[in-house]
Amino acid sequence: MKMTNIYEGSYQWIMFGRDENKPDNIIDTNQYMVRTAKRSLLIDPGGVELFSPMLAAVLHYAPADQITDLFASHQDPDIISSLGLWDQALPKAKLHASDLWEGFIKHFGCESIEYVPINDNGGTINLDEVELQIIPAHYMHSSANFNIYDPQAKILMSGDVGAALEEPDSPIFVENFDLHIEKMRFFHQRWMPSNHAKKVWIDRVRELDIDILAPQHGRMFKGDDVNRFLDWFETLQVGTAV
Amino acid sequence: MCKGKTKSQFVAVASIAAELNAVMDVAKEISLAAANAKAIAFRAGEKAKGFQPITDFINELAKETIELVTDVNEHAIELYQLTVNNYRTTNVYTQLKLVENLSQDAVFISSIEQPLLKAQIKMDKCKRDFKMNITQLLDQLAEVMHPARAARVIAANSRIEASQAGEYLQSLQAVAESVDNAAQIIHDNVQRCRSALSVVEQTD
Ligand SMILES: [Fe+2]
Ligand SMILES: [Fe+2]
């Protein structure tokens, strides 16, 4: 599992991904961790196949009892099917996820972890002195879907928005936006269902000050590429299967 | 726990449930046959005098079998849940062991000890509960065999009594025959349950 610090201040953001031992038949995913003094949040901790490499990687940054919070942007298996294992490894943690998905996500196993339901308007997650915003991103692609925004680090973890289907060992940042477009097109056209929801999301995200847009698959966008992505996405027609 | 073993364990537990269902159906058939025989014996009057208490006895045996199987069923459902728990807790333990191996060079590797220990305690308890449940199930299945065996003896007696029933001979013989068959089927099903259970026991 590759580990990269993407923000270094009084606390850290770490990106995990490009796991070389991942079975070929499952989609590659990016996991993110926000590490503060005594707590840490895992954002979209991943599928069940990824649990052991992920926890092993996380132990480089925090002891198990300081992994206090999990966040699931939506209900997909590549996001949170590892829950049943985290549940047994971290008896005191909380899972922040949509109230709409509670009865569904709990199918992955949620005995000891506390499910903290997020209503449709979003909310906040507080880790020590850090306050993270939960930004609604409904229908992007899941019907109840959220992003995480950190106003201090200026990072938007955008879930499946901005995702790309990539080779396993691709770089973690977009280097040439124009070359990157074709890796994103199908993903967005097919998995994003609504042009209206897309517009609402773009308008909302344009209000935020973003240095890094961090999706759950593929590469992150840095600096001007963030706006390039929003411009490209704005003109793209989505929901193309019907 | 390797995946093949888990799979055969789940299959074995499912097949026990299926066998038990079949036993239940057969026991109900016996109870019906007993009611039938009672009606015939009643019509036959004096000629089937010896047959009447036998029909009551067959009915008792069928009832007893149904009760026993209902009990066994409850245990079998429990066994299914225990099999799932066994799979889950073993999986958690295996995964955490893997984490331990993968994070040899991690600063916070020692923090995995506590969860690992907890997982092991949970897994061991599950395995104990699982073994105990199997032992109980095997005992209960042995009990289900008793009425089935008794039914076979009674079926033999019934044949003798039927031979004195004149024109009712054939219908009463048919009753004896079906009780005998049913008892044989129950016996075989229970036997298959027991061997399925021993598969579960061995694969653990
Ligand atoms: Fe998804
Ligand atoms: Fe995804």
PDB file of N, CA and C in Angstrom, chain A residues 1-4 15-22 28-31 45-46 49-58 60-61, chain B residues 102:
ATOM      1  N   MET A   1       0.841  -1.205   0.000  1.00  0.00           N
ATOM      2  CA  MET A   1       0.000   0.000   0.000  1.00  0.00           C
ATOM      3  C   MET A   1       0.875   1.253   0.000  1.00  0.00           C
ATOM      4  N   LYS A   2       0.624   2.128  -0.970  1.00  0.00           N
ATOM      5  CA  LYS A   2       1.400   3.366  -1.042  1.00  0.00           C
ATOM      6  C   LYS A   2       0.799   4.402  -0.096  1.00  0.00           C
ATOM      7  N   MET A   3       1.658   5.108   0.642  1.00  0.00           N
ATOM      8  CA  MET A   3       1.157   6.116   1.593  1.00  0.00           C
ATOM      9  C   MET A   3       1.778   7.449   1.240  1.00  0.00           C
ATOM     10  N   THR A   4       0.958   8.482   1.103  1.00  0.00           N
ATOM     11  CA  THR A   4       1.482   9.794   0.725  1.00  0.00           C
ATOM     12  C   THR A   4       0.859  10.881   1.595  1.00  0.00           C
ATOM     13  N   MET A  15      -2.874   9.984   2.060  1.00  0.00           N
ATOM     14  CA  MET A  15      -3.603   9.240   1.044  1.00  0.00           C
ATOM     15  C   MET A  15      -3.000   7.840   0.951  1.00  0.00           C
ATOM     16  N   PHE A  16      -3.890   6.821   0.941  1.00  0.00           N
ATOM     17  CA  PHE A  16      -3.462   5.423   0.795  1.00  0.00           C
ATOM     18  C   PHE A  16      -4.041   4.885  -0.508  1.00  0.00           C
ATOM     19  N   GLY A  17      -3.221   4.154  -1.257  1.00  0.00           N
ATOM     20  CA  GLY A  17      -3.767   3.594  -2.497  1.00  0.00           C
ATOM     21  C   GLY A  17      -2.703   2.850  -3.271  1.00  0.00           C
ATOM     22  N   ARG A  18      -3.068   2.484  -4.495  1.00  0.00           N
ATOM     23  CA  ARG A  18      -2.133   1.790  -5.389  1.00  0.00           C
ATOM     24  C   ARG A  18      -1.544   0.562  -4.694  1.00  0.00           C
ATOM     25  N   ASP A  19      -2.398  -0.180  -4.013  1.00  0.00           N
ATOM     26  CA  ASP A  19      -1.934  -1.357  -3.276  1.00  0.00           C
ATOM     27  C   ASP A  19      -1.473  -2.434  -4.244  1.00  0.00           C
ATOM     28  N   GLU A  20      -0.195  -2.769  -4.153  1.00  0.00           N
ATOM     29  CA  GLU A  20       0.362  -3.705  -5.151  1.00  0.00           C
ATOM     30  C   GLU A  20      -0.138  -5.144  -4.967  1.00  0.00           C
ATOM     31  N   ASN A  21      -0.671  -5.440  -3.775  1.00  0.00           N
ATOM     32  CA  ASN A  21      -1.163  -6.811  -3.534  1.00  0.00           C
ATOM     33  C   ASN A  21      -2.662  -6.977  -3.785  1.00  0.00           C
ATOM     34  N   LYS A  22      -3.291  -5.905  -4.246  1.00  0.00           N
ATOM     35  CA  LYS A  22      -4.731  -5.948  -4.496  1.00  0.00           C
ATOM     36  C   LYS A  22      -5.048  -6.966  -5.595  1.00  0.00           C
ATOM     37  N   ASP A  28      -9.387  -0.418  -8.111  1.00  0.00           N
ATOM     38  CA  ASP A  28      -8.426   0.234  -7.218  1.00  0.00           C
ATOM     39  C   ASP A  28      -9.097   1.435  -6.545  1.00  0.00           C
ATOM     40  N   THR A  29      -8.792   1.621  -5.276  1.00  0.00           N
ATOM     41  CA  THR A  29      -9.434   2.717  -4.536  1.00  0.00           C
ATOM     42  C   THR A  29      -8.401   3.547  -3.774  1.00  0.00           C
ATOM     43  N   ASN A  30      -8.765   4.797  -3.516  1.00  0.00           N
ATOM     44  CA  ASN A  30      -7.956   5.665  -2.661  1.00  0.00           C
ATOM     45  C   ASN A  30      -8.645   5.801  -1.313  1.00  0.00           C
ATOM     46  N   GLN A  31      -7.874   5.635  -0.255  1.00  0.00           N
ATOM     47  CA  GLN A  31      -8.404   5.874   1.085  1.00  0.00           C
ATOM     48  C   GLN A  31      -7.677   7.094   1.655  1.00  0.00           C
ATOM     49  N   PRO A  45     -12.943   3.956   3.998  1.00  0.00           N
ATOM     50  CA  PRO A  45     -11.876   3.009   4.349  1.00  0.00           C
ATOM     51  C   PRO A  45     -11.716   1.822   3.408  1.00  0.00           C
ATOM     52  N   GLY A  46     -12.714   1.554   2.569  1.00  0.00           N
ATOM     53  CA  GLY A  46     -12.486   0.585   1.504  1.00  0.00           C
ATOM     54  C   GLY A  46     -13.207  -0.736   1.648  1.00  0.00           C
ATOM     55  N   GLU A  49     -11.546  -6.699   1.048  1.00  0.00           N
ATOM     56  CA  GLU A  49     -10.256  -7.247   0.602  1.00  0.00           C
ATOM     57  C   GLU A  49      -9.094  -6.338   1.020  1.00  0.00           C
ATOM     58  N   LEU A  50      -9.443  -5.101   1.324  1.00  0.00           N
ATOM     59  CA  LEU A  50      -8.404  -4.112   1.570  1.00  0.00           C
ATOM     60  C   LEU A  50      -8.136  -3.893   3.054  1.00  0.00           C
ATOM     61  N   PHE A  51      -8.942  -4.551   3.883  1.00  0.00           N
ATOM     62  CA  PHE A  51      -8.866  -4.263   5.315  1.00  0.00           C
ATOM     63  C   PHE A  51      -7.447  -4.427   5.879  1.00  0.00           C
ATOM     64  N   SER A  52      -6.850  -5.604   5.683  1.00  0.00           N
ATOM     65  CA  SER A  52      -5.572  -5.830   6.371  1.00  0.00           C
ATOM     66  C   SER A  52      -4.435  -4.939   5.840  1.00  0.00           C
ATOM     67  N   PRO A  53      -4.268  -4.789   4.499  1.00  0.00           N
ATOM     68  CA  PRO A  53      -3.228  -3.846   4.067  1.00  0.00           C
ATOM     69  C   PRO A  53      -3.505  -2.414   4.526  1.00  0.00           C
ATOM     70  N   MET A  54      -4.784  -2.061   4.596  1.00  0.00           N
ATOM     71  CA  MET A  54      -5.140  -0.693   4.998  1.00  0.00           C
ATOM     72  C   MET A  54      -4.809  -0.458   6.473  1.00  0.00           C
ATOM     73  N   LEU A  55      -5.254  -1.373   7.339  1.00  0.00           N
ATOM     74  CA  LEU A  55      -4.959  -1.188   8.766  1.00  0.00           C
ATOM     75  C   LEU A  55      -3.449  -1.243   9.012  1.00  0.00           C
ATOM     76  N   ALA A  56      -2.777  -2.158   8.307  1.00  0.00           N
ATOM     77  CA  ALA A  56      -1.317  -2.246   8.467  1.00  0.00           C
ATOM     78  C   ALA A  56      -0.665  -0.916   8.090  1.00  0.00           C
ATOM     79  N   ALA A  57      -1.169  -0.281   7.036  1.00  0.00           N
ATOM     80  CA  ALA A  57      -0.605   1.006   6.605  1.00  0.00           C
ATOM     81  C   ALA A  57      -0.927   2.109   7.612  1.00  0.00           C
ATOM     82  N   VAL A  58      -2.159   2.089   8.111  1.00  0.00           N
ATOM     83  CA  VAL A  58      -2.591   3.114   9.058  1.00  0.00           C
ATOM     84  C   VAL A  58      -1.744   3.073  10.336  1.00  0.00           C
ATOM     85  N   HIS A  60       1.212   2.895  10.670  1.00  0.00           N
ATOM     86  CA  HIS A  60       2.414   3.723  10.557  1.00  0.00           C
ATOM     87  C   HIS A  60       2.155   5.135  11.088  1.00  0.00           C
ATOM     88  N   TYR A  61       0.866   5.507  11.175  1.00  0.00           N
ATOM     89  CA  TYR A  61       0.515   6.883  11.552  1.00  0.00           C
ATOM     90  C   TYR A  61      -0.185   7.005  12.892  1.00  0.00           C
TER      91      TYR A  61
ATOM     92  N   LEU B 102       1.824  -7.829   8.232  1.00  0.00           N
ATOM     93  CA  LEU B 102       2.052  -6.786   7.229  1.00  0.00           C
ATOM     94  C   LEU B 102       2.651  -5.520   7.819  1.00  0.00           C
TER      95      LEU B 102
END
